[in-house]
Every structure is written in structure tokens, then in C-alpha cells.
Amino acid sequence: MPTLDWIGKKAVVNHHREVPYRLIHCDKNKSVGDPDAGNLLVQGDNLEALKALLPYYAGKVKCIYIDPPYNTGNEGWVYNDNVSSPEIKAWLGSVVGKEAEDLSRHDKWLCMMYPRLRILKELLSEDGSIFVSIDDNEVHNLIQVMNEIFGRSNFIANIIWQKRTSRENRSAIGDSHDFIVVYAASGKDHWKQVRNRLPANSNGFSNPDNDLKGPWRSIPFSAQGFRDNQMYEIETPTGKKLSPPKGRCWGATEPVFRRYLEEGRVYFPKGGDGRPRIKTYAGEEDGLVPNTIWLASDVGDNERAKKEILSLFPNDDAFDTPKPEKLIHSIISIATNPGDIVLDSFLGSGTTAAVAMKLQRHFIGVELGEHAETVAAERLRLVVGGDEGGVSSEVGWQGGGGFRFCTLGEPLFDADGNVNPAVTFPDLAAHVFFCETGSPIPRRADGYSPLIGTFQGRAIYLLYSADALGVASSNAGNVLTSSVLESLPLPEPNFEGARVVYAEGCTIPEDRLSRRGVIFKQVPYQIEGL
């Protein structure tokens, strides 16, 4: 498969692994509503935030929507990833310029996007999907990179969204659309089975023949091609004998057509003399298969989005390219069901999180700087309070729920590999379980048992010293003592074995190391106090 190369690629291909795991601190004073509603707003660099979320949400996110910088040269975004590469370090802190002014602008954008997409892929569930808004500046590069990361076979569509309806007269050709690039986690065929259809519109229903079943609309009873068992004569109510149109056959076999007649579903227009049509009654349709052209009349445009933002913040400047709630409503409705997790790591004004709440989904939003607090959090506070804008009336939103406002703390480990003094046992347990299994810890570890979770026939234990992680004595039950090792609970019979993780510097007796069914693993970092 063809791949894309650019300045700095070799340095960023594995950069997501070098990003340190950080603590996530929840601020009760800035959180709103029910803290247990399952929603997170994280303030901080999205690369570091995504890495911090991995131990808790890997493989759990059903839908990712991101609206990254389009790299137009007018957005003022800055490349600030701490990558150990001379050519990349020269970019740090510099605003990315326009095409003619900055010959490395596409390299910078690709270096920024690559590690974030790598971590986003790890967060997706097996039946999940990712939607990325972009325009002509980077869509070609984005698809190449996503083919490399997500796999060409997982490409779903490149949707055209009509972002403006007024004519743009300043350009050689007016720019009226953006793209939404869509990839699935587990292939197009699988995603087709789990994605939802869009609600059928109510246009075109009427009842010209006073059908007792109510309003209906119809489609011609014919199909393209030739099928021998669908070539027969149909007699109209006026006695006219009809054969299928030239080059076509009837829409079903004769027995099926007879059943439609008995059900009263066949309509003959032109006073009973026309070709048959089959009725579909209001409420019977399965919904519409999403297509690749989304018109502003169906999902809104930038102008509608700006009005939605200004209705919430009339004294603030609107974002340059906000997305209307109706657009995000369509994405979330297609890709998720109530209770699923939706993630947006370029949250901006908070539209994705707002719509997710209104549709009874859980959200994780990440936004850098003061916008996280002054715009996104404030908007979500209004949503919890019953915001009536956007899609609220359409979905019957009346408020409720809540979210935790979080910030990024210190890395779990210092430069020497020691556990940071601020790290608690639940923090370390979540990290260890994720590193051992690649999956989030099933429940928050309380520190009172060495068993922190089970995964695919294995039990994971974490032992530490009495002075580490805030435990003052051996009474906690999982400090590294001889009595603990002697009483270490083995997995249930259906488990294949256990993994006991212990800190560097701890001494395990030889007879314990050979204990049947248990694998002792020394981790490469030290716990302070050992």
C-alpha cells in the first residue's frame, strides 16, 4: 500500500509511546451537576490527555468526532509537541504560517496529527468509528495517514458537508463544502451491521384514496434488469393488462404482488389505469441509509452554527468554523446508541459534548487553555440547566446530567523511573493493569486487596511496600511481606494463571517464584519508599 512521507515522520511514528502517563485531577468546584453522570471535560494538551485516558477508556469509545485545525494558515495554531528531533524542535512555539510563507506547514500538521490518531485508534471500541472534519488543505494527507493507521479496509466514506449556502465571490471557485472522513475500527461490513440509519423524513405522505390505514407514500413496483419469475402480466382495476416497463421487471414475484393486493398496499394512479405503485405508511420505514452528501438544509451550515453560539454567548466572538448541532446530531445518531461514549479531543466550543448529553450519550471532551473553562464548560453548564437551543426541541431535551471538569496533573513516573509521590494506589493499579492487558481496569482498585482485576483467564496482582503509595502499615493486605506472599490468593480454577507485578528492589523468595500458576513480573520502575 502506498504510504506518505514527510519531514519529521520517523520521529513521530512512535511518539505516542513516549508521551508520559499523567494523572487526571477532577475539580469539584468547576464540575457541574451529577458528577457520576459519566461525562468528562479535560483541560489540557490533547495528546497528553488522550494518553492519560488510555488506562481507563482503551477500547471503550464508540464514536470519535474531531475537528482539528484545517491548516489554512489563518488559524494561528502552534506546534508544541515535545518530540526529540532537531528539525521538529525548531518548530516549537512558532505559529504555523500560510502556504507561501511556511514551506513546512504540511509537515507540521502531519507531525501534530499522527500521534493523536494513533492513540485515538486505541481508544475506539471494536464496533466504533471515527469522523474527522477537514477541508481541501489537508484532506488528501489525512486520508493517506488514516489509511496507514486505521487500515485502508476500514475506510467508510468521505462525506461532503455543505458548510455554506451563500455564494463566495472572492475565490476562483467558491468554497461551499468541507469533508468528514469516516473510518471504522473493524471493517466496513461489520460497521454496516452496527451503525444506525437516519430517521426517514415525513415529506410526501398523503392519503388521496382515503386509505383507512392513514397517510402513505409510494414507490414504483418495478426493478432494473430481468428476472424470469418477475416477468408476468398485471391487470389494473380498469381491466388493462400491463407488462413490466422495457428493460425492467416487476418489483417482486407474483405471489408477493398478490399479498400486497390483499393488504391494500397496491396503488394504481391515473384513475386506476396507471402502473402499480406500492404504499409505505407513515411510521413503517426503517430509516434512511446515510449517503455521502449532507446538505445544509438537512444538517445545518456554519452560519447556523454561529447563530447557535451567539445565542449562548451574545457578547463573545463566535468561533471561525463552528459546527451546527444538527450536523453532530447526525454523526452521533448514526454511530452510537444511548449510553455509548463519544469523544472529541478538539472540543472547541463544546458542540460535540452538548449534543452527546442531549442524546443521552456519555462524552469525553478535551480542550486546551482557557476556552475549556470559559466556553466549553460554560456551554455544558447551560445544557445541564436545560438549554433550549440547537437540537434541544427536536430531541425533547429538558436538562439534567452533569460532568466532571478535570485537569492534567504530574506524570506517573519521574525521569528516574520512580513513582511520583502524588500517585495513589488506584492510579498505579490502573496503569499496571492497562500495561499488562492492553485493556482498562474493570473497576477502581481500593488498595485493600492485591488482586486488581482479571482479564482473559489471567488474574493481575499488584504488591508494594508498606511505606509506598500512602499506606502506613502492612494491615492493608497487599504490601510486600512474607505473610502476604504466603496467603496470596490464587485465581479461580477456570483461570490459566496469575501475574504478580512487584516493584524493582523487592525481594521474592525462591520458593514463591516457582509457585504453580503464578507469574512474578518485576516492573522496571521503583516505588518510592522501598
PDB file of C-alpha atoms in Angstrom, residues 172-316:
ATOM      1  CA  ALA A 172     -11.639  31.489  -8.291  1.00  0.00           C
ATOM      2  CA  ILE A 173     -14.208  28.836  -7.359  1.00  0.00           C
ATOM      3  CA  GLY A 174     -16.360  29.402  -4.304  1.00  0.00           C
ATOM      4  CA  ASP A 175     -15.665  27.124  -1.323  1.00  0.00           C
ATOM      5  CA  SER A 176     -19.024  25.702  -0.269  1.00  0.00           C
ATOM      6  CA  HIS A 177     -18.183  22.414   1.416  1.00  0.00           C
ATOM      7  CA  ASP A 178     -15.976  20.628   3.922  1.00  0.00           C
ATOM      8  CA  PHE A 179     -15.247  16.919   4.213  1.00  0.00           C
ATOM      9  CA  ILE A 180     -15.982  14.464   7.005  1.00  0.00           C
ATOM     10  CA  VAL A 181     -13.656  11.467   6.677  1.00  0.00           C
ATOM     11  CA  VAL A 182     -15.019   8.302   8.283  1.00  0.00           C
ATOM     12  CA  TYR A 183     -13.181   5.124   9.335  1.00  0.00           C
ATOM     13  CA  ALA A 184     -14.407   2.122  11.314  1.00  0.00           C
ATOM     14  CA  ALA A 185     -12.423   0.106  13.840  1.00  0.00           C
ATOM     15  CA  SER A 186     -13.332  -3.320  12.443  1.00  0.00           C
ATOM     16  CA  GLY A 187     -14.172  -3.007   8.764  1.00  0.00           C
ATOM     17  CA  LYS A 188     -16.941  -1.648   6.593  1.00  0.00           C
ATOM     18  CA  ASP A 189     -19.073  -4.804   6.613  1.00  0.00           C
ATOM     19  CA  HIS A 190     -19.081  -5.075  10.396  1.00  0.00           C
ATOM     20  CA  TRP A 191     -19.787  -1.381  10.874  1.00  0.00           C
ATOM     21  CA  LYS A 192     -22.703  -1.586   8.441  1.00  0.00           C
ATOM     22  CA  GLN A 193     -24.330  -4.089  10.797  1.00  0.00           C
ATOM     23  CA  VAL A 194     -23.935  -1.913  13.909  1.00  0.00           C
ATOM     24  CA  ARG A 195     -24.434   1.619  12.573  1.00  0.00           C
ATOM     25  CA  ASN A 196     -27.874   3.201  12.667  1.00  0.00           C
ATOM     26  CA  ARG A 197     -29.936   4.580   9.827  1.00  0.00           C
ATOM     27  CA  LEU A 198     -31.087   8.171   9.792  1.00  0.00           C
ATOM     28  CA  PRO A 199     -34.736   8.847  10.591  1.00  0.00           C
ATOM     29  CA  ALA A 200     -36.913   8.885   7.491  1.00  0.00           C
ATOM     30  CA  ASN A 201     -38.291  12.307   6.683  1.00  0.00           C
ATOM     31  CA  SER A 202     -42.031  12.881   6.786  1.00  0.00           C
ATOM     32  CA  ASN A 203     -42.297  14.622   3.416  1.00  0.00           C
ATOM     33  CA  GLY A 204     -44.544  13.211   0.718  1.00  0.00           C
ATOM     34  CA  PHE A 205     -47.131  11.423   2.875  1.00  0.00           C
ATOM     35  CA  SER A 206     -50.755  11.931   1.863  1.00  0.00           C
ATOM     36  CA  ASN A 207     -53.981   9.983   1.623  1.00  0.00           C
ATOM     37  CA  PRO A 208     -55.633  10.668  -1.764  1.00  0.00           C
ATOM     38  CA  ASP A 209     -57.663   7.431  -1.683  1.00  0.00           C
ATOM     39  CA  ASN A 210     -58.829   7.802   1.952  1.00  0.00           C
ATOM     40  CA  ASP A 211     -56.950   4.675   2.999  1.00  0.00           C
ATOM     41  CA  LEU A 212     -58.143   3.637   6.465  1.00  0.00           C
ATOM     42  CA  LYS A 213     -54.529   2.918   7.480  1.00  0.00           C
ATOM     43  CA  GLY A 214     -53.687   6.591   7.180  1.00  0.00           C
ATOM     44  CA  PRO A 215     -51.221   8.700   5.141  1.00  0.00           C
ATOM     45  CA  TRP A 216     -48.842   6.924   2.807  1.00  0.00           C
ATOM     46  CA  ARG A 217     -46.336   7.457   0.047  1.00  0.00           C
ATOM     47  CA  SER A 218     -45.450   5.058  -2.739  1.00  0.00           C
ATOM     48  CA  ILE A 219     -42.649   3.774  -4.936  1.00  0.00           C
ATOM     49  CA  PRO A 220     -42.910   2.212  -8.425  1.00  0.00           C
ATOM     50  CA  PHE A 221     -43.393  -1.569  -8.437  1.00  0.00           C
ATOM     51  CA  SER A 222     -40.546  -2.301 -10.851  1.00  0.00           C
ATOM     52  CA  ALA A 223     -36.845  -3.108 -10.704  1.00  0.00           C
ATOM     53  CA  GLN A 224     -33.931  -2.785 -13.094  1.00  0.00           C
ATOM     54  CA  GLY A 225     -32.881  -5.890 -15.020  1.00  0.00           C
ATOM     55  CA  PHE A 226     -34.526  -9.169 -15.991  1.00  0.00           C
ATOM     56  CA  ARG A 227     -35.670 -11.909 -13.610  1.00  0.00           C
ATOM     57  CA  ASP A 228     -37.788 -14.631 -15.177  1.00  0.00           C
ATOM     58  CA  ASN A 229     -40.022 -15.096 -12.113  1.00  0.00           C
ATOM     59  CA  GLN A 230     -40.741 -11.349 -12.024  1.00  0.00           C
ATOM     60  CA  MET A 231     -41.987 -11.155 -15.628  1.00  0.00           C
ATOM     61  CA  TYR A 232     -45.769 -11.556 -15.597  1.00  0.00           C
ATOM     62  CA  GLU A 233     -48.907  -9.591 -16.507  1.00  0.00           C
ATOM     63  CA  ILE A 234     -50.713  -7.361 -14.015  1.00  0.00           C
ATOM     64  CA  GLU A 235     -54.327  -6.367 -14.539  1.00  0.00           C
ATOM     65  CA  THR A 236     -55.327  -2.885 -13.401  1.00  0.00           C
ATOM     66  CA  PRO A 237     -58.712  -2.096 -11.763  1.00  0.00           C
ATOM     67  CA  THR A 238     -59.858  -0.800 -15.182  1.00  0.00           C
ATOM     68  CA  GLY A 239     -59.037  -4.149 -16.814  1.00  0.00           C
ATOM     69  CA  LYS A 240     -55.897  -3.004 -18.570  1.00  0.00           C
ATOM     70  CA  LYS A 241     -53.152  -5.659 -18.892  1.00  0.00           C
ATOM     71  CA  LEU A 242     -49.661  -4.407 -18.062  1.00  0.00           C
ATOM     72  CA  SER A 243     -46.217  -5.889 -18.600  1.00  0.00           C
ATOM     73  CA  PRO A 244     -43.056  -4.541 -16.891  1.00  0.00           C
ATOM     74  CA  PRO A 245     -41.504  -1.425 -18.440  1.00  0.00           C
ATOM     75  CA  LYS A 246     -38.865  -2.010 -21.104  1.00  0.00           C
ATOM     76  CA  GLY A 247     -35.561  -3.122 -19.609  1.00  0.00           C
ATOM     77  CA  ARG A 248     -37.134  -3.766 -16.211  1.00  0.00           C
ATOM     78  CA  CYS A 249     -39.053  -6.440 -14.321  1.00  0.00           C
ATOM     79  CA  TRP A 250     -41.725  -6.195 -11.643  1.00  0.00           C
ATOM     80  CA  GLY A 251     -40.502  -5.405  -8.134  1.00  0.00           C
ATOM     81  CA  ALA A 252     -41.303  -8.873  -6.719  1.00  0.00           C
ATOM     82  CA  THR A 253     -42.659 -12.281  -7.699  1.00  0.00           C
ATOM     83  CA  GLU A 254     -46.354 -12.708  -8.473  1.00  0.00           C
ATOM     84  CA  PRO A 255     -47.238 -14.328  -5.101  1.00  0.00           C
ATOM     85  CA  VAL A 256     -45.715 -11.359  -3.296  1.00  0.00           C
ATOM     86  CA  PHE A 257     -47.655  -8.959  -5.511  1.00  0.00           C
ATOM     87  CA  ARG A 258     -50.874 -10.849  -4.705  1.00  0.00           C
ATOM     88  CA  ARG A 259     -50.122 -10.438  -0.996  1.00  0.00           C
ATOM     89  CA  TYR A 260     -49.627  -6.697  -1.471  1.00  0.00           C
ATOM     90  CA  LEU A 261     -53.054  -6.570  -3.180  1.00  0.00           C
ATOM     91  CA  GLU A 262     -54.697  -8.388  -0.277  1.00  0.00           C
ATOM     92  CA  GLU A 263     -53.069  -5.966   2.188  1.00  0.00           C
ATOM     93  CA  GLY A 264     -54.320  -2.961   0.221  1.00  0.00           C
ATOM     94  CA  ARG A 265     -50.796  -1.747  -0.474  1.00  0.00           C
ATOM     95  CA  VAL A 266     -51.070  -1.506  -4.270  1.00  0.00           C
ATOM     96  CA  TYR A 267     -51.997   1.851  -5.734  1.00  0.00           C
ATOM     97  CA  PHE A 268     -52.849   2.325  -9.410  1.00  0.00           C
ATOM     98  CA  PRO A 269     -52.584   6.016 -10.363  1.00  0.00           C
ATOM     99  CA  LYS A 270     -54.333   7.750 -13.262  1.00  0.00           C
ATOM    100  CA  GLY A 271     -57.771   6.688 -12.097  1.00  0.00           C
ATOM    101  CA  GLY A 272     -56.765   3.023 -11.775  1.00  0.00           C
ATOM    102  CA  ASP A 273     -55.231   2.854 -15.235  1.00  0.00           C
ATOM    103  CA  GLY A 274     -51.575   3.532 -14.347  1.00  0.00           C
ATOM    104  CA  ARG A 275     -48.689   1.265 -13.464  1.00  0.00           C
ATOM    105  CA  PRO A 276     -48.781  -0.168  -9.913  1.00  0.00           C
ATOM    106  CA  ARG A 277     -47.042   1.521  -7.001  1.00  0.00           C
ATOM    107  CA  ILE A 278     -46.502   0.057  -3.534  1.00  0.00           C
ATOM    108  CA  LYS A 279     -47.587   2.023  -0.470  1.00  0.00           C
ATOM    109  CA  THR A 280     -45.500   2.612   2.622  1.00  0.00           C
ATOM    110  CA  TYR A 281     -47.434   4.019   5.578  1.00  0.00           C
ATOM    111  CA  ALA A 282     -46.121   6.694   7.921  1.00  0.00           C
ATOM    112  CA  GLY A 283     -44.019   5.097  10.669  1.00  0.00           C
ATOM    113  CA  GLU A 284     -43.236   1.899   8.757  1.00  0.00           C
ATOM    114  CA  GLU A 285     -39.932   2.881   7.165  1.00  0.00           C
ATOM    115  CA  ASP A 286     -36.695   1.509   8.614  1.00  0.00           C
ATOM    116  CA  GLY A 287     -34.897   4.801   8.137  1.00  0.00           C
ATOM    117  CA  LEU A 288     -32.522   6.158   5.558  1.00  0.00           C
ATOM    118  CA  VAL A 289     -29.086   4.762   4.768  1.00  0.00           C
ATOM    119  CA  PRO A 290     -26.654   7.677   5.211  1.00  0.00           C
ATOM    120  CA  ASN A 291     -25.220   8.982   1.967  1.00  0.00           C
ATOM    121  CA  THR A 292     -22.049  10.920   1.190  1.00  0.00           C
ATOM    122  CA  ILE A 293     -23.613  14.336   0.538  1.00  0.00           C
ATOM    123  CA  TRP A 294     -25.019  16.188   3.561  1.00  0.00           C
ATOM    124  CA  LEU A 295     -26.882  19.338   2.603  1.00  0.00           C
ATOM    125  CA  ALA A 296     -27.171  22.419   4.791  1.00  0.00           C
ATOM    126  CA  SER A 297     -30.963  22.120   4.594  1.00  0.00           C
ATOM    127  CA  ASP A 298     -30.689  18.765   6.405  1.00  0.00           C
ATOM    128  CA  VAL A 299     -27.830  19.250   8.883  1.00  0.00           C
ATOM    129  CA  GLY A 300     -27.185  22.992   9.041  1.00  0.00           C
ATOM    130  CA  ASP A 301     -24.188  25.093   7.982  1.00  0.00           C
ATOM    131  CA  ASN A 302     -21.541  27.372   9.514  1.00  0.00           C
ATOM    132  CA  GLU A 303     -23.953  30.282   9.631  1.00  0.00           C
ATOM    133  CA  ARG A 304     -26.454  28.301  11.651  1.00  0.00           C
ATOM    134  CA  ALA A 305     -23.674  27.158  13.979  1.00  0.00           C
ATOM    135  CA  LYS A 306     -22.522  30.738  14.590  1.00  0.00           C
ATOM    136  CA  LYS A 307     -26.075  31.749  15.481  1.00  0.00           C
ATOM    137  CA  GLU A 308     -26.273  28.864  17.944  1.00  0.00           C
ATOM    138  CA  ILE A 309     -23.049  30.013  19.637  1.00  0.00           C
ATOM    139  CA  LEU A 310     -24.070  33.676  19.686  1.00  0.00           C
ATOM    140  CA  SER A 311     -27.410  32.777  21.267  1.00  0.00           C
ATOM    141  CA  LEU A 312     -25.448  31.285  24.176  1.00  0.00           C
ATOM    142  CA  PHE A 313     -22.642  33.869  24.309  1.00  0.00           C
ATOM    143  CA  PRO A 314     -24.002  37.081  22.743  1.00  0.00           C
ATOM    144  CA  ASN A 315     -21.066  39.193  23.952  1.00  0.00           C
ATOM    145  CA  ASP A 316     -18.310  36.885  22.664  1.00  0.00           C
TER     146      ASP A 316
END
